[in-house]
Every structure is written in C-alpha cells, then in structure tokens.
PDB file of C-alpha atoms in Angstrom:
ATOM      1  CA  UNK A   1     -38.198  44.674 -20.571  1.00  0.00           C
ATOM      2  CA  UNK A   2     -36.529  42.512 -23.493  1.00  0.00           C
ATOM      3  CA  UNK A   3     -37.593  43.359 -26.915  1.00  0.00           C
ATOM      4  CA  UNK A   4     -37.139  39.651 -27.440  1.00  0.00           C
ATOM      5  CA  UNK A   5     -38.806  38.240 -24.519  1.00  0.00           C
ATOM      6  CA  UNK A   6     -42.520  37.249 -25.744  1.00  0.00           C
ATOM      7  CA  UNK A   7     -40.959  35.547 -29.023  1.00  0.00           C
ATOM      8  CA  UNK A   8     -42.134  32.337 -29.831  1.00  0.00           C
ATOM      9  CA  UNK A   9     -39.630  29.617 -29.729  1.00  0.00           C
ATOM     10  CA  UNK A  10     -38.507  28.475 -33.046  1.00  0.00           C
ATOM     11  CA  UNK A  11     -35.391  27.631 -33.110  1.00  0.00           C
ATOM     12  CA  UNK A  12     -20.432  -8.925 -58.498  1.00  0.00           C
ATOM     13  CA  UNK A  13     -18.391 -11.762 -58.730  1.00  0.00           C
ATOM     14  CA  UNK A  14     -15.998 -12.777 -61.473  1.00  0.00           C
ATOM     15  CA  UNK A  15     -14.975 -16.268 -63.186  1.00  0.00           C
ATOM     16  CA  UNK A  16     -11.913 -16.915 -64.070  1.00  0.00           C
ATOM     17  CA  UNK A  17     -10.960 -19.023 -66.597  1.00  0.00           C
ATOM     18  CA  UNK A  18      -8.636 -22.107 -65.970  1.00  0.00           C
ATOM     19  CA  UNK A  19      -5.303 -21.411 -67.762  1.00  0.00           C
ATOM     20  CA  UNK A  20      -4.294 -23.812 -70.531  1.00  0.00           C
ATOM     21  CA  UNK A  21      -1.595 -26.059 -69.392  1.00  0.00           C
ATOM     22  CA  UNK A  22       1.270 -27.181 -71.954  1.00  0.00           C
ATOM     23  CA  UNK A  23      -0.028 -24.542 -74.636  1.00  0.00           C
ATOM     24  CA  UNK A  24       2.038 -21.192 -73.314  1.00  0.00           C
ATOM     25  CA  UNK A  25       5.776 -21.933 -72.550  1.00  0.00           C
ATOM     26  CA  UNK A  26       7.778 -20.227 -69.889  1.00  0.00           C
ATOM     27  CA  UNK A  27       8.827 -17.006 -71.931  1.00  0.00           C
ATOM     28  CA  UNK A  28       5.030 -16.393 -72.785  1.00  0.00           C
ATOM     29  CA  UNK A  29       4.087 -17.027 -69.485  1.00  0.00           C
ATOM     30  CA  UNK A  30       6.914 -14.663 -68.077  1.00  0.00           C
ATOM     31  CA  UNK A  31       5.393 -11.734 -70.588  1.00  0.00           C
ATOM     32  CA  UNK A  32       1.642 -12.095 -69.796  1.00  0.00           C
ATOM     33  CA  UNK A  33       2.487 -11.980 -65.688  1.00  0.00           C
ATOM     34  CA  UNK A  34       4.502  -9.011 -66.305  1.00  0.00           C
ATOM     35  CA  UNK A  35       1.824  -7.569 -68.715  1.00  0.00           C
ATOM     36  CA  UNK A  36      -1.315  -8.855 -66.266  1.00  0.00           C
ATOM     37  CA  UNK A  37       0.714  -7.363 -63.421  1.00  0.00           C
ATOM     38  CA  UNK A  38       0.910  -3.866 -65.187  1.00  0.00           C
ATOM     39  CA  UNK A  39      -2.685  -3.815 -66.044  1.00  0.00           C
ATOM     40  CA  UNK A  40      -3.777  -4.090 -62.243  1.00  0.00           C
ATOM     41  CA  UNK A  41      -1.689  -2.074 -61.319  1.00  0.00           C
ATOM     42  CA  UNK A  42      -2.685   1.493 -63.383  1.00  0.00           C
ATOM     43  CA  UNK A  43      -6.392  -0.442 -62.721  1.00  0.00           C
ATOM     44  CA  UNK A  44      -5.833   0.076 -59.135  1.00  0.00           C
ATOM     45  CA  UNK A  45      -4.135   3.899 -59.709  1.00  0.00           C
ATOM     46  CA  UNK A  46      -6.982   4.909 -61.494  1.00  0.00           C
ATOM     47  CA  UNK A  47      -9.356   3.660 -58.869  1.00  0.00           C
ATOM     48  CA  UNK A  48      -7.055   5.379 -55.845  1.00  0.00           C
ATOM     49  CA  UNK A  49      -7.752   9.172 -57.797  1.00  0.00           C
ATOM     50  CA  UNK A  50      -8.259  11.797 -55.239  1.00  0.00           C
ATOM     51  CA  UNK A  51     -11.241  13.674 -55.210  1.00  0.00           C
ATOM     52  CA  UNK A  52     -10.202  16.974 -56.402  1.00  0.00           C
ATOM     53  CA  UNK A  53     -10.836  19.947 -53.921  1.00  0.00           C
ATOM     54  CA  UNK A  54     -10.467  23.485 -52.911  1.00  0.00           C
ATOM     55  CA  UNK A  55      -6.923  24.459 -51.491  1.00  0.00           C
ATOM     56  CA  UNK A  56      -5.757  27.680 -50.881  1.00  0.00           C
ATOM     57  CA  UNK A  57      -2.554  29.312 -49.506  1.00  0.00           C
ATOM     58  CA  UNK A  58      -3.208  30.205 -46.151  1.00  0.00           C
ATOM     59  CA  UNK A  59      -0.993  33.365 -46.299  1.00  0.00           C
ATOM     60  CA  UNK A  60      -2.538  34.597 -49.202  1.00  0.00           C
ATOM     61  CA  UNK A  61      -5.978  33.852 -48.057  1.00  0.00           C
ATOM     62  CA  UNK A  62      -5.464  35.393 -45.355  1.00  0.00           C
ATOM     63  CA  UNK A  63      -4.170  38.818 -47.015  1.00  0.00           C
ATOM     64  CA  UNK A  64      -7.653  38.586 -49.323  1.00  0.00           C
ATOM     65  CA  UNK A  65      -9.626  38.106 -46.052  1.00  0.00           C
ATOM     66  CA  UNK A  66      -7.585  41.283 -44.381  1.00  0.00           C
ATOM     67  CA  UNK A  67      -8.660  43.120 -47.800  1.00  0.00           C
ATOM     68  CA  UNK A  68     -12.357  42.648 -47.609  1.00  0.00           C
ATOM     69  CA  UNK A  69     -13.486  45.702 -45.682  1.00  0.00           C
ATOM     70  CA  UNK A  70     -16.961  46.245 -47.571  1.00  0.00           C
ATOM     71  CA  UNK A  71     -19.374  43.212 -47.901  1.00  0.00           C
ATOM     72  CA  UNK A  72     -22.774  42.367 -46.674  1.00  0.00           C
ATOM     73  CA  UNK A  73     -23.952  38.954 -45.553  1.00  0.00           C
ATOM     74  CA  UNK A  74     -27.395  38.024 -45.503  1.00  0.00           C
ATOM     75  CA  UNK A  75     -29.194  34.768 -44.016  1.00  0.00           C
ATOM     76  CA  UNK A  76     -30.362  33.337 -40.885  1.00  0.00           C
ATOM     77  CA  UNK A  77     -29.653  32.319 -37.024  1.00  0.00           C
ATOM     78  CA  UNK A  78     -30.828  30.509 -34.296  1.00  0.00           C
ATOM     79  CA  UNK A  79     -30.090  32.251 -30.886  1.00  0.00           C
ATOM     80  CA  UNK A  80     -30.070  29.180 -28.048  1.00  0.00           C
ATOM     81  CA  UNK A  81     -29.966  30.264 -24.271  1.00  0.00           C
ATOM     82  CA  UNK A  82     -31.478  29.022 -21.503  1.00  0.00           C
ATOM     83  CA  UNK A  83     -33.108  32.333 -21.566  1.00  0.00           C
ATOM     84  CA  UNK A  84     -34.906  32.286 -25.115  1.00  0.00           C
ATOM     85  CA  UNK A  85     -34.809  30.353 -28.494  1.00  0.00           C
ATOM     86  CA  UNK A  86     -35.277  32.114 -31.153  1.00  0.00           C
ATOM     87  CA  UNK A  87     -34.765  32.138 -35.334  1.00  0.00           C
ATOM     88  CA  UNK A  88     -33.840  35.364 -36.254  1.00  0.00           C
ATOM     89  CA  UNK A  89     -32.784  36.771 -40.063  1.00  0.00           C
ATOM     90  CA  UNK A  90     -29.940  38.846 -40.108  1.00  0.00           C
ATOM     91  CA  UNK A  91     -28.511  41.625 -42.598  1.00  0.00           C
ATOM     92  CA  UNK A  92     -25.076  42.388 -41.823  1.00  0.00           C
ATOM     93  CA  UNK A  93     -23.550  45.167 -43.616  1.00  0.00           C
ATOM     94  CA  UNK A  94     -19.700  46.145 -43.240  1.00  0.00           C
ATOM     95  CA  UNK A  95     -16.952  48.905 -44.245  1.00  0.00           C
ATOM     96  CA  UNK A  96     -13.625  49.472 -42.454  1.00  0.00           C
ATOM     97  CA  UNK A  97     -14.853  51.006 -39.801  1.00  0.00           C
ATOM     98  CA  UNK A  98     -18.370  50.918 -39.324  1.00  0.00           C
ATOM     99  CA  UNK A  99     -20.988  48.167 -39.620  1.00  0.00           C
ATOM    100  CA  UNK A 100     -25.030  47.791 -39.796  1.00  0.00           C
ATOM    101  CA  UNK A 101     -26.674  44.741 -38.543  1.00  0.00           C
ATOM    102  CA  UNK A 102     -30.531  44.260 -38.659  1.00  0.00           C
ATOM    103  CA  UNK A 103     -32.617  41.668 -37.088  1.00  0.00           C
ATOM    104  CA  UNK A 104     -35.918  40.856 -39.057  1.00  0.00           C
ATOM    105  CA  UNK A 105     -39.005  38.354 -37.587  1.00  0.00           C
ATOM    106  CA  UNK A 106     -41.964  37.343 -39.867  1.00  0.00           C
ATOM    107  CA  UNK A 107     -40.792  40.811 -41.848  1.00  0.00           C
ATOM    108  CA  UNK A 108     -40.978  42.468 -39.173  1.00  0.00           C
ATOM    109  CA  UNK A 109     -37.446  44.224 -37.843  1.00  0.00           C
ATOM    110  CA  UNK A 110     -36.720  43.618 -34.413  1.00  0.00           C
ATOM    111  CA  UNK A 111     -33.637  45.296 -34.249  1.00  0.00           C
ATOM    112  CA  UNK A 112     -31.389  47.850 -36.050  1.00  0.00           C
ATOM    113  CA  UNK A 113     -27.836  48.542 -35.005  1.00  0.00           C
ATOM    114  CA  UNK A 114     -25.805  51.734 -36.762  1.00  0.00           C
ATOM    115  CA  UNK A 115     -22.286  51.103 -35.082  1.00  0.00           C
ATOM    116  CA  UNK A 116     -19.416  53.717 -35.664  1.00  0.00           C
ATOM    117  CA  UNK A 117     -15.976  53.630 -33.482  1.00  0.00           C
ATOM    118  CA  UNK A 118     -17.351  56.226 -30.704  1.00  0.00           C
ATOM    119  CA  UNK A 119     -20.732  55.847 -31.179  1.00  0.00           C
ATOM    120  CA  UNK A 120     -23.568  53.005 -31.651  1.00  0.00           C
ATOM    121  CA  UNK A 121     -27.370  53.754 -32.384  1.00  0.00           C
ATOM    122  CA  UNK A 122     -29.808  50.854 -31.710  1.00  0.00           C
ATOM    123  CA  UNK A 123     -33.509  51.614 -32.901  1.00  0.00           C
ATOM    124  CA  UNK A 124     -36.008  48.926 -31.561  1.00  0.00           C
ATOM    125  CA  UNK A 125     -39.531  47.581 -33.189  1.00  0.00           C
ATOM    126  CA  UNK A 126     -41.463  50.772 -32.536  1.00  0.00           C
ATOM    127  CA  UNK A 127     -38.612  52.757 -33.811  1.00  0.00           C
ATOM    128  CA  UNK A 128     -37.552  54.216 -30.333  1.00  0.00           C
ATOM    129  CA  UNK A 129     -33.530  55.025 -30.402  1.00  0.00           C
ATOM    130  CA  UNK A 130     -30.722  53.887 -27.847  1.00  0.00           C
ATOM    131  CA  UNK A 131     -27.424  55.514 -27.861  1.00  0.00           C
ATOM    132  CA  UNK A 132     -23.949  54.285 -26.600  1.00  0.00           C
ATOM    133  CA  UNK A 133     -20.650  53.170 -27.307  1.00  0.00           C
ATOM    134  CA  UNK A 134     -20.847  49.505 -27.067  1.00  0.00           C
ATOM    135  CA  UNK A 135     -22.338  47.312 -29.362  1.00  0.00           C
ATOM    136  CA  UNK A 136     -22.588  44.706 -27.906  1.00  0.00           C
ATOM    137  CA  UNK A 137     -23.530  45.631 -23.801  1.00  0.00           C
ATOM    138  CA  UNK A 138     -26.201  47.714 -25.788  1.00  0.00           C
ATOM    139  CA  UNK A 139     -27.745  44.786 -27.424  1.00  0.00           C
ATOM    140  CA  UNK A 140     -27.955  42.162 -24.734  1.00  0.00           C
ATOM    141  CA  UNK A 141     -29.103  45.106 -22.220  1.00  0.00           C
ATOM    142  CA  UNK A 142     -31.729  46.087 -24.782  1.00  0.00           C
ATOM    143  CA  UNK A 143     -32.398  42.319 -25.994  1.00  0.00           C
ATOM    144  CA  UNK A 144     -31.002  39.853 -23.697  1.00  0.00           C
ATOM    145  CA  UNK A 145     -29.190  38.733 -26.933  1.00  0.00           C
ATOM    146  CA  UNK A 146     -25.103  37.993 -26.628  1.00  0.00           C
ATOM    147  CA  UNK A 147     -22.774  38.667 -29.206  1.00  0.00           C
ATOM    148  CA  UNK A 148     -19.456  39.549 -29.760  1.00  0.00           C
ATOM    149  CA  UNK A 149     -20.289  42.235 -32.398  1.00  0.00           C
ATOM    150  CA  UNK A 150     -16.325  43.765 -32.484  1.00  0.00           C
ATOM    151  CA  UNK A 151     -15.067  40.706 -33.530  1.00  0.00           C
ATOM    152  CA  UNK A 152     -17.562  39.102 -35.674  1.00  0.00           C
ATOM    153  CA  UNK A 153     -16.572  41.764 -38.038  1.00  0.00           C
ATOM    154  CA  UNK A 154     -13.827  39.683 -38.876  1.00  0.00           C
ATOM    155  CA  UNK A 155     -14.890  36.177 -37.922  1.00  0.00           C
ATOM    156  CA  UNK A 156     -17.887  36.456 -39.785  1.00  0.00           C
ATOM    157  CA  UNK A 157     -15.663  36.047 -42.482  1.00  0.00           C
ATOM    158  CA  UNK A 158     -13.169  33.205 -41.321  1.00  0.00           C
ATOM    159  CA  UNK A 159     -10.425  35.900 -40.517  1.00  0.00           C
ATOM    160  CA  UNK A 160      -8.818  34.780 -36.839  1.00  0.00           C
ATOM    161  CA  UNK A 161      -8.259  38.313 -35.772  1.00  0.00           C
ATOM    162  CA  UNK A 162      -7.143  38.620 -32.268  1.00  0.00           C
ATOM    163  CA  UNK A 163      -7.955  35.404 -31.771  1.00  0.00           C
ATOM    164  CA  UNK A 164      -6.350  33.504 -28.862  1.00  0.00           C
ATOM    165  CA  UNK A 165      -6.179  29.979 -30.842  1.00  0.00           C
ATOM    166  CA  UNK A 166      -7.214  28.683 -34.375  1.00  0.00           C
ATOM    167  CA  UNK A 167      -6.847  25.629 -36.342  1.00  0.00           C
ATOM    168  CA  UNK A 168      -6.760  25.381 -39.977  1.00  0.00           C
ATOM    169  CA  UNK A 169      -8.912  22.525 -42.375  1.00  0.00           C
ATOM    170  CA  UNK A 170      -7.708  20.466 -44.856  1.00  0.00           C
ATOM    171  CA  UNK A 171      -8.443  23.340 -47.335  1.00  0.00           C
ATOM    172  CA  UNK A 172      -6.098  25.793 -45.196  1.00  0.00           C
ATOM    173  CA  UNK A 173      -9.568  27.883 -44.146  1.00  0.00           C
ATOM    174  CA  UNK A 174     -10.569  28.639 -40.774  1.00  0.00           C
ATOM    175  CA  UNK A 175     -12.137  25.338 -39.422  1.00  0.00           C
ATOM    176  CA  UNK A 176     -12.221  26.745 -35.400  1.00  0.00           C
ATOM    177  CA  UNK A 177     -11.414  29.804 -33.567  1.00  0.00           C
ATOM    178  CA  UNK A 178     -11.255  31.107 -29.783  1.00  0.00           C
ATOM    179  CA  UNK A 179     -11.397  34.033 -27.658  1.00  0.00           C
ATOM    180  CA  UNK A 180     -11.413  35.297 -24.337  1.00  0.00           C
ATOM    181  CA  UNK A 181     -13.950  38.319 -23.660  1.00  0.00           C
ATOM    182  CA  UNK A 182     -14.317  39.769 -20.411  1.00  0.00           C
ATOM    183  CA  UNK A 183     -13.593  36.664 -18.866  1.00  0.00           C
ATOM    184  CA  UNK A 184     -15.698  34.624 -21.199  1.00  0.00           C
ATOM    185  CA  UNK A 185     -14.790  32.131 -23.910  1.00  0.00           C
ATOM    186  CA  UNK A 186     -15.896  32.456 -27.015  1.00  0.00           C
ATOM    187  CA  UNK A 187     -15.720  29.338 -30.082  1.00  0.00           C
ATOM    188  CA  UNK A 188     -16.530  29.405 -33.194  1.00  0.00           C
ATOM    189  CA  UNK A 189     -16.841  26.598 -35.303  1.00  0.00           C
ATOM    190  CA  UNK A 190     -17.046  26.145 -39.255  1.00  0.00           C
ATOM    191  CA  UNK A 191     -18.790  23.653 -40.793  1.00  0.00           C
ATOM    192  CA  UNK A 192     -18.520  25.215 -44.995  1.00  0.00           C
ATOM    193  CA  UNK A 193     -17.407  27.464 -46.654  1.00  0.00           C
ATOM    194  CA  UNK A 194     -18.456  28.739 -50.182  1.00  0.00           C
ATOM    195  CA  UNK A 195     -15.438  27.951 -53.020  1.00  0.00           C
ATOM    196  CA  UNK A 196     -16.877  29.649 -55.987  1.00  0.00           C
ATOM    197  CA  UNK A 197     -15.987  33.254 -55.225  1.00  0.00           C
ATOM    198  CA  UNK A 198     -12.207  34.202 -54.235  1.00  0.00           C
ATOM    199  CA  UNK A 199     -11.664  34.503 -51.818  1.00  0.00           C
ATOM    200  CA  UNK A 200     -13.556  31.514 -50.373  1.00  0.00           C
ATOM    201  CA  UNK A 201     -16.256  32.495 -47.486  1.00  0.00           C
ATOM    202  CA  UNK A 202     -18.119  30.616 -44.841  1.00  0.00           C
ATOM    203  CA  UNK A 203     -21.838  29.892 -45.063  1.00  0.00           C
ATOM    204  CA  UNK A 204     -22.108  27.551 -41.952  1.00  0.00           C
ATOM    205  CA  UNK A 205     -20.896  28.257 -38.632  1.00  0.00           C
ATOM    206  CA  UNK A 206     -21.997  27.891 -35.279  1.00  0.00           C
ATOM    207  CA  UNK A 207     -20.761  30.152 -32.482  1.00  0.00           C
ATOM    208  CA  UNK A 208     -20.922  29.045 -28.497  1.00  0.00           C
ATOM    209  CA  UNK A 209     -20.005  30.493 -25.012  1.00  0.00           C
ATOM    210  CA  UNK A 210     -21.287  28.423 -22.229  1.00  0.00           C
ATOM    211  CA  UNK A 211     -24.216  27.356 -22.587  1.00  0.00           C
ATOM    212  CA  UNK A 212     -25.329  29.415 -25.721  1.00  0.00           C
ATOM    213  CA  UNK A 213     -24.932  28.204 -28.625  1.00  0.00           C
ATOM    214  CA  UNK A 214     -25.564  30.657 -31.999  1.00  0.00           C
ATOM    215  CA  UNK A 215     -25.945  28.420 -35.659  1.00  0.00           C
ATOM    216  CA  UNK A 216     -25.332  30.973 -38.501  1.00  0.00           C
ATOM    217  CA  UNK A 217     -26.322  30.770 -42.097  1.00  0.00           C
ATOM    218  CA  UNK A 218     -25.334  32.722 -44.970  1.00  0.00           C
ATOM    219  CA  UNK A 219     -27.466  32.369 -48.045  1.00  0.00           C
ATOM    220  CA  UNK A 220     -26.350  35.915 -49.810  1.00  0.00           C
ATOM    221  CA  UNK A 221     -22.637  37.013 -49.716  1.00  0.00           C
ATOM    222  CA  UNK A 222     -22.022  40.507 -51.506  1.00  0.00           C
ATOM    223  CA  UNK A 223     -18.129  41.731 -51.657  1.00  0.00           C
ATOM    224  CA  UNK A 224     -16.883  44.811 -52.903  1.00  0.00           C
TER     225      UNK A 224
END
C-alpha cells in the first residue's frame, strides 16, 4: 500500500502658450528650436532608462553552479497526478556524492531518503526501513510519488546537467530544461530565481512529465 495514499488533497494635459509674433527674429528663433529640440530630447532619454537588472556570465555561472556541491534547500511542493494531490514540505540536503531528502505533513515526516552511490535507505512514517539502489524506483514503489532524484541534484539548482535541451533568460540563468528518462520526458521550468546571493539560485520552478505536474518552492537556501 502507498504511504501517501489516504492524504488529503491539498494541493494631464498641457497649454501651450501662443508664441509672440514680430518680437523674436529669425536668429532667436533658430537658437530656441535648437535649444527646445535638445531639451526633449535628454527629456525623452531620461524617460527611455532601463530598468536595471541581474545579468550574469553564463560561463561563469555556470562554473559557480558546478562548484556548489554542499547546500540544503528547504520549502514546499505540490505533487499533481491523476493519482493523488498532495502539498508536501521538503528538506533537501546535498554533498558531492550523497544527498538527504525528507518529506514532512502537518509535522509529521512522511518520508526520509539517505541516498549514497550504491546504496539508498528510505525509512517511512512508522520508521520501518527500505533498502536499494535506486532512489527514485524506491520512492514511487514505496509512495506512488515520481521524481527524478539523480538529476534534481543538479537541477534543483538551475545547473542543465545532462540535459538533452535548455534555454537561457534574459539574465543568462536557466529559464527551461529537458530530459529523456527511461523513455519519459522530463521539463522543468523556472519562473525566479533569488539575485542576492552569488551565485544566483532558483526559488520557483515547476517540474512536469505527462500529466504530472510538480510546483517547487524554496523559502531557505543554505550554501557552503
């Protein structure tokens, strides 16, 4: 039976005066059209400033991304199937090669998963243990929950590793990823990113394969 089964679903105008005939004579004239002209013109510059933004170098964003091996994420998602709906809060917890990712309801932990590269340890609710070495076959076999838990090591981030096609945003971050797994498609999509730590890291994404659809939210980023 599902350990997630019985969940409940949550998931103006201006006037302008006349000018004065037969008072300014054609030099004058000349010098206040060229002078009027001028004005309007840094008038219009100043109201044509860009809105200053975050940009960063792809390349080097990209090597800070490929740096951060140890970080945790905290926050929230909402797993969609046809299956179940559920709101789930997530602790994600990552070093080079091994990751921890708990699933909390109400305070309560529905799931805790200790993966290494040849082994993975999945303790439930009533703290019974599952062994293998897939992440992720163990959790949807366990939980009917489906996740590409190799990968979202790095996506999780907004580093395209492996990825079979990304596209960048105006800001030269991740804005859309995809991959093939087992046969199955896999997009992710990034709606923001937080730009007051370096380097920058997303906070909104939403990840789909068919017809599931996973919306992510980090509200705690932690970076060694």
């Amino acid at each position: 039976m599902m350990i997630l089964r019985n969940l409940v679903k949550n998931i103006t105008s201006t006037t302008v005066t006349p000018a004065f005939k037969n008072v300014v004579i054609a030099p004058q004239k000349k010098w206040l059209g060229a002078f009027f002209a001028l004005s309007l013109s840094l008038l219009s510059g100043c109201a044509q400033q860009p809105t200053l933004t975050h940009k960063a170098d792809w390349t080097l964003h990209q090597a800070q991304l490929q740096q951060l091996t140890h970080y945790r994420a905290q926050g929230v998602f909402g797993y969609i199937s046809p299956q179940q709906r559920v709101t789930l809060t997530f602790n994600w917890q990552n070093q080079p090669d091994d990751y921890q990712l708990i699933l909390t309801k109400m305070y309560k932990t529905i799931l805790k998963l200790d993966a290494h590269p040849h082994s993975v340890t999945l303790t439930d609710p009533d703290g019974k243990t599952y062994h293998g070495t897939d992440a992720a076959q163990l959790v949807q076999q366990l939980t009917g929950i489906n996740l590409p838990l190799q990968q979202m090591q790095d996506w999780l981030i907004g580093l395209p590793t492996g990825t079979d096609h990304y596209l960048l945003n105006k800001n030269n971050q991740v804005a859309f990823l995809t991959k093939k797994i087992g046969g199955r498609t896999w997009e992710m999509h990034y709606s923001s990113y937080d730009n007051t730590q370096v380097p920058s890291l997303p906070i909104l994404m939403t990840l789909k394969q068919g017809d599931l659809t996973i919306k992510i939210k980090v509200s705690d980023w932690k970076v060694q």
